[in-house]
PDB file of C-alpha atoms in Angstrom:
ATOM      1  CA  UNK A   1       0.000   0.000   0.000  1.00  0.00           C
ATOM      2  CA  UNK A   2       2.765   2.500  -0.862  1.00  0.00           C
ATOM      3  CA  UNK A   3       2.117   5.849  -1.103  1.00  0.00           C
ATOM      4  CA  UNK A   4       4.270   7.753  -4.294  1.00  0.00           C
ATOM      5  CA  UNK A   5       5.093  11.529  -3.106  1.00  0.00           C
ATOM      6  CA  UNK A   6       5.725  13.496  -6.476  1.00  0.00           C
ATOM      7  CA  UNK A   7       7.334  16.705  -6.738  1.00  0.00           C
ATOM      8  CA  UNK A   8       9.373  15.742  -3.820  1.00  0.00           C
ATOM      9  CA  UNK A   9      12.202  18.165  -4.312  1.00  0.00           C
ATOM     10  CA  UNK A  10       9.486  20.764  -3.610  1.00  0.00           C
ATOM     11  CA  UNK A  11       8.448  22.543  -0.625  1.00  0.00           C
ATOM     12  CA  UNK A  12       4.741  20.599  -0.619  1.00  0.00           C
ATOM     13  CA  UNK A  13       5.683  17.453  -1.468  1.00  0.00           C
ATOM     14  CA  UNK A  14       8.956  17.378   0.468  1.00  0.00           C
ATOM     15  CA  UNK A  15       5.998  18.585   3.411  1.00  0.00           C
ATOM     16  CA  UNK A  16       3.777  15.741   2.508  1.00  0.00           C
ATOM     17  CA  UNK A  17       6.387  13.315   2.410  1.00  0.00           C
ATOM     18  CA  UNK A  18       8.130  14.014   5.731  1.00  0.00           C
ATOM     19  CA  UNK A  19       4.763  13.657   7.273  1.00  0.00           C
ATOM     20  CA  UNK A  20       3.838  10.265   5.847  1.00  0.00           C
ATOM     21  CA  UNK A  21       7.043   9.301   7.030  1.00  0.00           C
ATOM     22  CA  UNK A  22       6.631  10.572  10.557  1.00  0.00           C
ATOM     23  CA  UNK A  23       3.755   8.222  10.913  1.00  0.00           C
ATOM     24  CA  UNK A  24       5.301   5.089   9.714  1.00  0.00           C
ATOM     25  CA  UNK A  25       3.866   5.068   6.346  1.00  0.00           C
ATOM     26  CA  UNK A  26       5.489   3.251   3.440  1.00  0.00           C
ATOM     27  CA  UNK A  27       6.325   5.890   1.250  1.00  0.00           C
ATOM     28  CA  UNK A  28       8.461   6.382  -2.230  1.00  0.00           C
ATOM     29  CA  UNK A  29       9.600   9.940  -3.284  1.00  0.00           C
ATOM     30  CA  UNK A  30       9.440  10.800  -6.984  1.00  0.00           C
ATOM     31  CA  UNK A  31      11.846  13.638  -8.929  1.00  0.00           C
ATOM     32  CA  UNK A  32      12.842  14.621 -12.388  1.00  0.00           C
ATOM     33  CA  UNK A  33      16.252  14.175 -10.568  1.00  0.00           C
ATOM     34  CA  UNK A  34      16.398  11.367  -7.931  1.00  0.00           C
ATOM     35  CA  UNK A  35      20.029  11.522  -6.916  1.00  0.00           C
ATOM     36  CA  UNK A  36      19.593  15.339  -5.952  1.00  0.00           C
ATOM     37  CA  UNK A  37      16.557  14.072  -2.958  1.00  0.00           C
ATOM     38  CA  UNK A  38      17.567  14.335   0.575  1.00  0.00           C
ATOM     39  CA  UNK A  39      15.324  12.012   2.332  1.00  0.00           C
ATOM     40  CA  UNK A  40      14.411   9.908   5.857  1.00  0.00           C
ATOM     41  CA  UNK A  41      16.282   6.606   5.940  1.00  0.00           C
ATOM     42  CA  UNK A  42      14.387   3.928   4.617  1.00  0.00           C
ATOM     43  CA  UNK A  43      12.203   6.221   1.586  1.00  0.00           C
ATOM     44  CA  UNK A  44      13.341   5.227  -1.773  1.00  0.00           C
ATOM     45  CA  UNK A  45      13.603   7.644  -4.661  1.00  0.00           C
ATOM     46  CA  UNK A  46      12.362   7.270  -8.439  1.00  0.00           C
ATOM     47  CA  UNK A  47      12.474   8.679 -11.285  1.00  0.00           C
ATOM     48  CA  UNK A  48       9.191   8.222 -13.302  1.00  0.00           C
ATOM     49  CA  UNK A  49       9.483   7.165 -17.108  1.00  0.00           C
ATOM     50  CA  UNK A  50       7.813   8.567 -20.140  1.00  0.00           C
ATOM     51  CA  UNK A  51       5.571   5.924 -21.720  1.00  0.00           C
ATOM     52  CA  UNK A  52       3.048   4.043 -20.596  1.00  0.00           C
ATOM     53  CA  UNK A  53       4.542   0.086 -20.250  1.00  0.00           C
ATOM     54  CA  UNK A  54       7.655   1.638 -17.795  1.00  0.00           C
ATOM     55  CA  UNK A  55       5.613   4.081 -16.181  1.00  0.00           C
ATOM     56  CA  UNK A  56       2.705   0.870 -15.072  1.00  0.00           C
ATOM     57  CA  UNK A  57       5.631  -1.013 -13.589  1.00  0.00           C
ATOM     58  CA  UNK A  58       7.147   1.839 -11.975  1.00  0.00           C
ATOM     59  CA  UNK A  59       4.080   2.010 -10.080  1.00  0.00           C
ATOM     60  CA  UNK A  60       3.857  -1.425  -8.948  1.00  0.00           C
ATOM     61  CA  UNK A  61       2.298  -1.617  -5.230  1.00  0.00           C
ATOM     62  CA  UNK A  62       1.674   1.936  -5.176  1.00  0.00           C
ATOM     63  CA  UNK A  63      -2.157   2.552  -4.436  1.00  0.00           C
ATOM     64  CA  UNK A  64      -2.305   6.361  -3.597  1.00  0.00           C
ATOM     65  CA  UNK A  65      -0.106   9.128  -5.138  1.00  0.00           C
ATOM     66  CA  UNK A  66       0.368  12.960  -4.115  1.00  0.00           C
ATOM     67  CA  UNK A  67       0.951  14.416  -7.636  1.00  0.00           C
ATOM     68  CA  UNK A  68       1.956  17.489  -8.733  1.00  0.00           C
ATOM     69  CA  UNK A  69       0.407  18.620 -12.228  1.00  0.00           C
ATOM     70  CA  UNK A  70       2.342  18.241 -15.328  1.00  0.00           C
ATOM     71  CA  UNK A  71       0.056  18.465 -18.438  1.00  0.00           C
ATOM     72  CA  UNK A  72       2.645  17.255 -21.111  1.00  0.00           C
ATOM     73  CA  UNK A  73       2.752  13.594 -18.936  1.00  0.00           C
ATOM     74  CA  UNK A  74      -0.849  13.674 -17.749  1.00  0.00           C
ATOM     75  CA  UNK A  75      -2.823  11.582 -20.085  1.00  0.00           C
ATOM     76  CA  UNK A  76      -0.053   8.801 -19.794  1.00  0.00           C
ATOM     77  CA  UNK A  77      -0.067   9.092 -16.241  1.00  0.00           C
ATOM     78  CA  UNK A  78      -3.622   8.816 -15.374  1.00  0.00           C
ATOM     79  CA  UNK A  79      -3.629   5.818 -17.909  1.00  0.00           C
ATOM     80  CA  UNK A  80      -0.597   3.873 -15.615  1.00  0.00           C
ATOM     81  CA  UNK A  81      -1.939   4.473 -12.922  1.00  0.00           C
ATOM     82  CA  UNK A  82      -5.350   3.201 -13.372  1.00  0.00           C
ATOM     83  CA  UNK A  83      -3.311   0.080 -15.610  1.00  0.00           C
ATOM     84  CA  UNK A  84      -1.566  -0.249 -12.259  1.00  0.00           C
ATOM     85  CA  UNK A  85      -4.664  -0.400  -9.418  1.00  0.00           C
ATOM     86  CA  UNK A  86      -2.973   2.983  -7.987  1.00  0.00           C
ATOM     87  CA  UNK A  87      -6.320   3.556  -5.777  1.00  0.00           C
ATOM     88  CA  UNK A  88      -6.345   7.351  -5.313  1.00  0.00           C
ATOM     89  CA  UNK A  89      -4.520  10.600  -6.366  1.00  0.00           C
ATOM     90  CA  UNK A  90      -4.263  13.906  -4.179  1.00  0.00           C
ATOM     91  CA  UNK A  91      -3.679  16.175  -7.087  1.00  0.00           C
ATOM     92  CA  UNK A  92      -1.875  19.749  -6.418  1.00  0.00           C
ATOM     93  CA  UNK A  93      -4.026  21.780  -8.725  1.00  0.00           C
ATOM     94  CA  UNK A  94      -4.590  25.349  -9.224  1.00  0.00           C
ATOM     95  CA  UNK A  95      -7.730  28.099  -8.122  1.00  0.00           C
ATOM     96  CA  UNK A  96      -7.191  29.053 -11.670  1.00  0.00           C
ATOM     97  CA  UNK A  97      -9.281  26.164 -12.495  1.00  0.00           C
ATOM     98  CA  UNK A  98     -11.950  27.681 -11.038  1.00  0.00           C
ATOM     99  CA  UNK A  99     -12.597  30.648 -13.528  1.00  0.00           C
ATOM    100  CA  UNK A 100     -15.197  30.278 -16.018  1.00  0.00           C
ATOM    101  CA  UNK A 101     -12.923  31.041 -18.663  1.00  0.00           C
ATOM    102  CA  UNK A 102     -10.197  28.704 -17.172  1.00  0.00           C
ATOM    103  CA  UNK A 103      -9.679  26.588 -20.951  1.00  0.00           C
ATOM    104  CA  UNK A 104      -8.309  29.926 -22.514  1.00  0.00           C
ATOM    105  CA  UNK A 105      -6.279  31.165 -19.969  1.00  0.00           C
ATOM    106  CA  UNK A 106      -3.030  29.244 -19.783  1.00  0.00           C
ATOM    107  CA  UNK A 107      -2.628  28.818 -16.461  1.00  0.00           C
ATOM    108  CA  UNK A 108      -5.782  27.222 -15.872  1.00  0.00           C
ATOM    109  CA  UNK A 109      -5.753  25.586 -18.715  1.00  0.00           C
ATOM    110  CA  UNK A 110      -2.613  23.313 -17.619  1.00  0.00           C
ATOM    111  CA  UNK A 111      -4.057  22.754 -14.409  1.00  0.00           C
ATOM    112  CA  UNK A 112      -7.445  21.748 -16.282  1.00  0.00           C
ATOM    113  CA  UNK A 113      -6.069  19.331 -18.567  1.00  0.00           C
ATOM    114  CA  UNK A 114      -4.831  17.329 -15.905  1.00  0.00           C
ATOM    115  CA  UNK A 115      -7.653  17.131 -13.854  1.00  0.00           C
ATOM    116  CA  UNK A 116      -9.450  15.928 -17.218  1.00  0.00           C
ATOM    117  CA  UNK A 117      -7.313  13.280 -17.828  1.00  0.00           C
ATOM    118  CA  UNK A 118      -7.351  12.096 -14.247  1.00  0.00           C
ATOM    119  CA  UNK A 119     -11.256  11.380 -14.528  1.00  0.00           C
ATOM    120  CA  UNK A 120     -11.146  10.583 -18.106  1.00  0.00           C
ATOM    121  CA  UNK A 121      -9.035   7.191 -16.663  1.00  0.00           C
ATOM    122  CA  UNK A 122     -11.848   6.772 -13.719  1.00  0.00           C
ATOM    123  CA  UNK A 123      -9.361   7.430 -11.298  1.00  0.00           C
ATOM    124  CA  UNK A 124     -10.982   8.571  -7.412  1.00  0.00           C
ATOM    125  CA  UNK A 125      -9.134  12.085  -6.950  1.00  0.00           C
ATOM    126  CA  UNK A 126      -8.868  14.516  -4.663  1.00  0.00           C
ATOM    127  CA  UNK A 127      -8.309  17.645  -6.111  1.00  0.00           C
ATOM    128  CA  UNK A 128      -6.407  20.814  -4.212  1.00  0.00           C
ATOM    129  CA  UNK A 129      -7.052  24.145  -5.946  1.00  0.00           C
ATOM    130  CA  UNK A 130      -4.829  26.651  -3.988  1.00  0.00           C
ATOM    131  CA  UNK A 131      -4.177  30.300  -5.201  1.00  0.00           C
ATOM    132  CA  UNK A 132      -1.235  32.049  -4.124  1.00  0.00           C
ATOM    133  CA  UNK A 133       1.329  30.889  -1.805  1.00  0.00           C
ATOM    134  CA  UNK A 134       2.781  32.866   1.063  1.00  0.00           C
ATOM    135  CA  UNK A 135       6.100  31.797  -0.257  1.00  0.00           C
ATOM    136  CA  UNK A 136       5.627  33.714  -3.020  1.00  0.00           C
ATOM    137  CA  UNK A 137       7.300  36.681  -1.047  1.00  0.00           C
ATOM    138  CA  UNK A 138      10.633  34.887  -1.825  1.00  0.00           C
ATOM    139  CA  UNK A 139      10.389  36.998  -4.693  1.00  0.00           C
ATOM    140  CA  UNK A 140      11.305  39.928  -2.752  1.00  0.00           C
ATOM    141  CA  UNK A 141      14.690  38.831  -1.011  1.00  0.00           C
ATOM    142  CA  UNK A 142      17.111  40.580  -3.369  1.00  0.00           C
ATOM    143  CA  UNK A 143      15.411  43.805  -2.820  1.00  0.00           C
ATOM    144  CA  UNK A 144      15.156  43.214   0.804  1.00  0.00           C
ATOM    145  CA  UNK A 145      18.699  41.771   1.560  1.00  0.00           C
ATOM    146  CA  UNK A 146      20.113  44.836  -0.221  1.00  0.00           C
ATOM    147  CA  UNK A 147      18.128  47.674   1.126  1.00  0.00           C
ATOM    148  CA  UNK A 148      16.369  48.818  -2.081  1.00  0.00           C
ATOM    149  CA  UNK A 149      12.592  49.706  -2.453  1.00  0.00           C
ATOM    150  CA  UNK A 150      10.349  46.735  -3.446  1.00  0.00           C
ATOM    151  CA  UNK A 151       8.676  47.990  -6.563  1.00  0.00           C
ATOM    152  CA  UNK A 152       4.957  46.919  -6.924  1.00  0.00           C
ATOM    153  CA  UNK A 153       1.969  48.309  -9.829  1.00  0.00           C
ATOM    154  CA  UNK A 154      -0.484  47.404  -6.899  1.00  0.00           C
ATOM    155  CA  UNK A 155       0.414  47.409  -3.435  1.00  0.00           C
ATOM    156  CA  UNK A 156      -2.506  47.272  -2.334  1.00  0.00           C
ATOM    157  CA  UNK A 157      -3.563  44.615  -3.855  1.00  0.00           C
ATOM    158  CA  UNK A 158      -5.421  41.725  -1.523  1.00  0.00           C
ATOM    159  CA  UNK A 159      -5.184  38.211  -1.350  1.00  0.00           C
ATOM    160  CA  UNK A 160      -6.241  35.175   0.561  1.00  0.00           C
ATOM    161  CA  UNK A 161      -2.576  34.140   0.292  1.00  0.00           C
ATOM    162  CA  UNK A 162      -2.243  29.820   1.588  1.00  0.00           C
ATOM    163  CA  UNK A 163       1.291  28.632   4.031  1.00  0.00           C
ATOM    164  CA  UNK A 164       2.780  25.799   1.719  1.00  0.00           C
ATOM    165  CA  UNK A 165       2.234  23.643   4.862  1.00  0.00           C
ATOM    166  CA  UNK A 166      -1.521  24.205   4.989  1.00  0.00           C
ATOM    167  CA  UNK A 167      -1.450  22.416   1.776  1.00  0.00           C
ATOM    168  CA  UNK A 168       0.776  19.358   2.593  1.00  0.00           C
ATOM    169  CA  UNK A 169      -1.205  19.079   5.858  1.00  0.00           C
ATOM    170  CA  UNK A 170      -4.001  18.714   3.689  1.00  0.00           C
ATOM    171  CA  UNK A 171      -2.914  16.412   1.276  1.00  0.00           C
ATOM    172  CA  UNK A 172      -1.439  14.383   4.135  1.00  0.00           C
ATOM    173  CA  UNK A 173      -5.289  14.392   4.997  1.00  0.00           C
ATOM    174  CA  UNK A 174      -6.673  13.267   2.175  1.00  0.00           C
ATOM    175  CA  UNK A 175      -4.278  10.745   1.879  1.00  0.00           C
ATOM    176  CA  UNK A 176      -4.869   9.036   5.276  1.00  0.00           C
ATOM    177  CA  UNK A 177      -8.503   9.656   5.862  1.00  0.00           C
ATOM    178  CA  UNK A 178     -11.587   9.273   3.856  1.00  0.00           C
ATOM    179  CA  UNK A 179     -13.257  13.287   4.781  1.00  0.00           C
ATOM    180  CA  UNK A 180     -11.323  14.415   1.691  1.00  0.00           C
ATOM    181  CA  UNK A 181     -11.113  11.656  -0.537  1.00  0.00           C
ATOM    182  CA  UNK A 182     -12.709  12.378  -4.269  1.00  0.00           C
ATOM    183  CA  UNK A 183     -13.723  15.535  -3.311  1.00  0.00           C
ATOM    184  CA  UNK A 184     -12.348  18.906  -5.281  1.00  0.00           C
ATOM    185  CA  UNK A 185     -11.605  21.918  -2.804  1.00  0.00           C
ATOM    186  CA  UNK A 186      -9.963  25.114  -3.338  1.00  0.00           C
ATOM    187  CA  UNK A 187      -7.831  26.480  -1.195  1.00  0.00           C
ATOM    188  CA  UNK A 188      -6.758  29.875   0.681  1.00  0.00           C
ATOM    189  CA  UNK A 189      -5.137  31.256   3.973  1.00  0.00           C
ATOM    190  CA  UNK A 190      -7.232  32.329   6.856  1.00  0.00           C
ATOM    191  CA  UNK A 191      -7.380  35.893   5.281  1.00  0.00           C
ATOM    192  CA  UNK A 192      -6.800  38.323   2.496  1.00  0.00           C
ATOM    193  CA  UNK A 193      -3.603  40.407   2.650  1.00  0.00           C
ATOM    194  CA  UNK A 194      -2.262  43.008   0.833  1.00  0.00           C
ATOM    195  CA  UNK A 195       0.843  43.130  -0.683  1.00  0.00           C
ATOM    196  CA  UNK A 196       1.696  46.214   1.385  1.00  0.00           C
ATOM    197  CA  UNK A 197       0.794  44.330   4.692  1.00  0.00           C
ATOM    198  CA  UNK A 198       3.020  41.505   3.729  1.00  0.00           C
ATOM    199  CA  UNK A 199       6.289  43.512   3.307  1.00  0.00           C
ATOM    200  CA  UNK A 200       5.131  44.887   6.746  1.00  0.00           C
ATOM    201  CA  UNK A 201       4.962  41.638   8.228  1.00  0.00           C
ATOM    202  CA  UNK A 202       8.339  41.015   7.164  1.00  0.00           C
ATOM    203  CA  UNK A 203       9.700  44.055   8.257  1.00  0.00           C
ATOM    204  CA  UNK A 204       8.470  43.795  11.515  1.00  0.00           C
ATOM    205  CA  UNK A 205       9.616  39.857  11.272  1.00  0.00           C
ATOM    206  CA  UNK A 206      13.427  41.500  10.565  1.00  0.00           C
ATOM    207  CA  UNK A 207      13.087  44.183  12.905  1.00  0.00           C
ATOM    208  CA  UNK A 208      13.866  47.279  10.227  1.00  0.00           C
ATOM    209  CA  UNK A 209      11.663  49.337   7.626  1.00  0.00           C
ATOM    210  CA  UNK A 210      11.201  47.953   3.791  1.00  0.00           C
ATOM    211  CA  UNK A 211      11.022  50.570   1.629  1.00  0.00           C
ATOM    212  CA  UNK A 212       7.945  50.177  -0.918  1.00  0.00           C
ATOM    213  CA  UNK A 213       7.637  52.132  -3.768  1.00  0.00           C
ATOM    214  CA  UNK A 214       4.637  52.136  -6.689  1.00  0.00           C
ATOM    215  CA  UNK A 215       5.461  51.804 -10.356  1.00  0.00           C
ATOM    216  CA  UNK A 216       3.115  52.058 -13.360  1.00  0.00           C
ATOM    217  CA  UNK A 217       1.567  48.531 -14.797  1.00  0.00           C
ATOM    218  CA  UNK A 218       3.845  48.995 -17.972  1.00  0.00           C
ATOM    219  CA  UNK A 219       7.075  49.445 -15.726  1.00  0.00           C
ATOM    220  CA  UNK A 220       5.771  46.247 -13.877  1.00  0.00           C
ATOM    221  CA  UNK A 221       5.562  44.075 -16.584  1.00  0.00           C
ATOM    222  CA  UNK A 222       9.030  45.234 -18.233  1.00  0.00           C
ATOM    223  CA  UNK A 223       9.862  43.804 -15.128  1.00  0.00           C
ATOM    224  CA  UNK A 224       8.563  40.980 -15.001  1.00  0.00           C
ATOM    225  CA  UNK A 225       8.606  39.674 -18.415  1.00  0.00           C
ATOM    226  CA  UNK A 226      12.019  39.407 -17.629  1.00  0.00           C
ATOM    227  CA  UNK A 227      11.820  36.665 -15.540  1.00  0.00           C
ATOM    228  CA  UNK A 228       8.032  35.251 -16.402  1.00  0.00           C
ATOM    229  CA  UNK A 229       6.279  33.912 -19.419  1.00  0.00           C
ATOM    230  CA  UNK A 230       4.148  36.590 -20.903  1.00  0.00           C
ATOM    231  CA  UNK A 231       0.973  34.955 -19.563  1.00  0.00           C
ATOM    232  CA  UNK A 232       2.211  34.537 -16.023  1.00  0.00           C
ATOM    233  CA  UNK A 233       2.507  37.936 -16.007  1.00  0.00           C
ATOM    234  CA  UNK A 234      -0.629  39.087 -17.588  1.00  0.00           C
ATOM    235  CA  UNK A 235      -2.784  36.759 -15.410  1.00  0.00           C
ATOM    236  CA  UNK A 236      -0.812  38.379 -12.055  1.00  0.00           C
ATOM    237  CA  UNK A 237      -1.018  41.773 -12.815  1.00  0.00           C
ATOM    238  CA  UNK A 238      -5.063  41.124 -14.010  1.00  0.00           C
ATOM    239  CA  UNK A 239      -5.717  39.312 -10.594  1.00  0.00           C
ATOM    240  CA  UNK A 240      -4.073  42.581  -8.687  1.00  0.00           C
ATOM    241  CA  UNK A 241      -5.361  45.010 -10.574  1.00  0.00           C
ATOM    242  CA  UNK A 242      -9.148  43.501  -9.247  1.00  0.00           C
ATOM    243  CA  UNK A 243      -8.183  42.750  -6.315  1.00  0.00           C
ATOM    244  CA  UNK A 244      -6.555  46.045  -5.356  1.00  0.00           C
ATOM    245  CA  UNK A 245     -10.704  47.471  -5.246  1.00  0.00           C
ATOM    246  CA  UNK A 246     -12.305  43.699  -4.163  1.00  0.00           C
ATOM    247  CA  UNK A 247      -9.995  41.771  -1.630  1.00  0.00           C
ATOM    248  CA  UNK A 248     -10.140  37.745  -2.616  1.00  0.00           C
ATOM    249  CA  UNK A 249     -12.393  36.172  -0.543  1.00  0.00           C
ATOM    250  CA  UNK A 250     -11.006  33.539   1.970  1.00  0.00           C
ATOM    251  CA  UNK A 251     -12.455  29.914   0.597  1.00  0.00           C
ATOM    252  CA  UNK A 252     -11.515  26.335   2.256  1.00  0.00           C
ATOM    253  CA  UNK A 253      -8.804  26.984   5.058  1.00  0.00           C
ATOM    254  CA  UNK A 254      -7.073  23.846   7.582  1.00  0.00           C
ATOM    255  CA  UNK A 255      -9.857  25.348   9.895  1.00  0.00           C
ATOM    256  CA  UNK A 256     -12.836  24.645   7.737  1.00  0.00           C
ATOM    257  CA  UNK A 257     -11.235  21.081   6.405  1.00  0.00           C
ATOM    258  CA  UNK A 258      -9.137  19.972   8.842  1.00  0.00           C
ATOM    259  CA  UNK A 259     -10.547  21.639  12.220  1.00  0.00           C
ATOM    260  CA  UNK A 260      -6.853  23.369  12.683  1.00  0.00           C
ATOM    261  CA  UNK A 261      -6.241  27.087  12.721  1.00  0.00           C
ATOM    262  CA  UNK A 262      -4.692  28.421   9.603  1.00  0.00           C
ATOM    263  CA  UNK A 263      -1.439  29.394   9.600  1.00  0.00           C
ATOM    264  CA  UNK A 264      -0.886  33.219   9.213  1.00  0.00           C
ATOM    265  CA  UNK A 265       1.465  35.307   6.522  1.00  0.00           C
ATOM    266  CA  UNK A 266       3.100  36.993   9.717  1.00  0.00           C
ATOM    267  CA  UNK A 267       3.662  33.224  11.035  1.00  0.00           C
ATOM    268  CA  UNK A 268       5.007  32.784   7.495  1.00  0.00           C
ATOM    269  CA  UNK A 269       7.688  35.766   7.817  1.00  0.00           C
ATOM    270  CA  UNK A 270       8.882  34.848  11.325  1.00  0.00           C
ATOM    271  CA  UNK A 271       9.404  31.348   9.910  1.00  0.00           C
ATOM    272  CA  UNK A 272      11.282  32.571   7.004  1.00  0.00           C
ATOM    273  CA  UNK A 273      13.066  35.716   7.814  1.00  0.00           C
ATOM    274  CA  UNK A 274      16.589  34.651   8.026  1.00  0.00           C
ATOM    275  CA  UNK A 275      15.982  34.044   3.925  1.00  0.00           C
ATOM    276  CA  UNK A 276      15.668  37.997   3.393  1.00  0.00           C
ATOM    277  CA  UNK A 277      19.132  38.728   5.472  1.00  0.00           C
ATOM    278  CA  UNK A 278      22.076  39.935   4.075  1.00  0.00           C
ATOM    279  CA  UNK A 279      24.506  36.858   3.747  1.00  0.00           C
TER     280      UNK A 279
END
């Protein structure tokens, strides 16, 4: 009955693994690049294969899988593991899904085609749709560890940003209990935040002031189409722009699922505030 932990290089899955391991569960990692995982003695590492026949036999015994969602490998996936018996998949999706319009926007569309092909293949899944991650403030640590202004088009801007370890606690969840199992939930933290009330939770966090300063929308994107696809970046600055007037809405939290309180942004900067120090 082993449980396959995808994505484990990553700060969820690493999360969910860890846990499954804490509680004596038999449970195999999975990475593009095995020999880099650093894991609990005892958890063996794979590397998953391409097509189909390889893919079924890698997942011999396995009968529930935390997966992260690659659309290029999907269809063969959900095909090997239902070839295979694999029982049940936690899928990390995205809230993207959740738009109307999610087929034409990229984003959600990569996230969508996934989910498809998991129920195309009849396969029970539990599907996570969390928006943004707290950790997405790791964006900020050059400006912060040198002193200069953050730039931002909205500051302002309000979100019901998730902990990364709300999400493994969830999938760990889902993957040990039956509450969860085939249902489809998306995900937020206990609250929205702005952007501006972020850097102040981090300042406070680091014990010194982090200069913020507001750019235009065009200067932003220059920005970051530097470092983003274009439709990353049109889909982020879209999703600030409306929620700079109407704050996201807080959806399924650890408290609502799970009966835990959810972990706060300012927990998330005390945790993490050594990573935005000079070195």
């Amino acid at each position: 009955m082993t449980i396959l932990v995808t994505g484990a290089r990553g700060q969820i899955g690493r999360a969910v693994l860890t846990s499954l391991h804490a509680r004596g569960l038999p449970v195999r990692a999975a990475s593009k690049d095995p020999s880099a995982l650093d894991l609990p003695a005892g958890v063996d590492a794979v590397a998953l294969p391409d097509d189909l026949e390889s893919l079924t036999a890698a997942l011999k015994d396995v009968r529930q899988v935390f997966l992260y969602a690659d659309p290029a490998a999907a269809d063969t996936f959900a095909r090997a593991a239902a070839a295979a018996g694999v029982e049940h998949v936690v899928l990390l999706s995205s809230s993207a899904v959740d738009d109307p319009n999610a087929a034409d926007n990229p984003i959600g569309a990569n996230h969508l085609a996934v989910e498809n092909a998991l129920a195309a293949a009849d396969l029970v899944t539990t599907v996570l749709r969390p928006g943004g991650f707290d950790s997405n403030a790791f964006g900020w640590i050059a400006a912060i560890s040198s002193g200069t202004p953050i730039e931002h088009a909205y500051p302002d801007a309000a979100l019901a940003m998730i902990h990364p370890l709300d999400i493994a606690d969830i999938a760990v969840a889902a993957l040990t209990g039956g509450e969860l199992r085939g249902r489809t939930v998306t995900l937020t933290g206990p609250e929205a935040i702005s952007f501006r009330a972020q850097i102040g939770h981090l300042a406070a966090a680091l014990g010194r002031d982090i200069p913020i300063t507001t750019v235009t929308p065009a200067e932003a994107e220059a920005q970051m189409s530097r470092t983003m696809p274009p439709y990353i970046v049109s889909a982020l600055l879209n999703i600030w722009a409306i929620t700079t007037d109407t704050p996201e809405a807080p959806a399924d939290t650890t408290e609502t699922l799970l009966g835990v309180p959810a972990r706060t942004f300012a927990q998330w900067a005390r945790e993490n505030a050594p990573a935005f120090t000079v070195s």
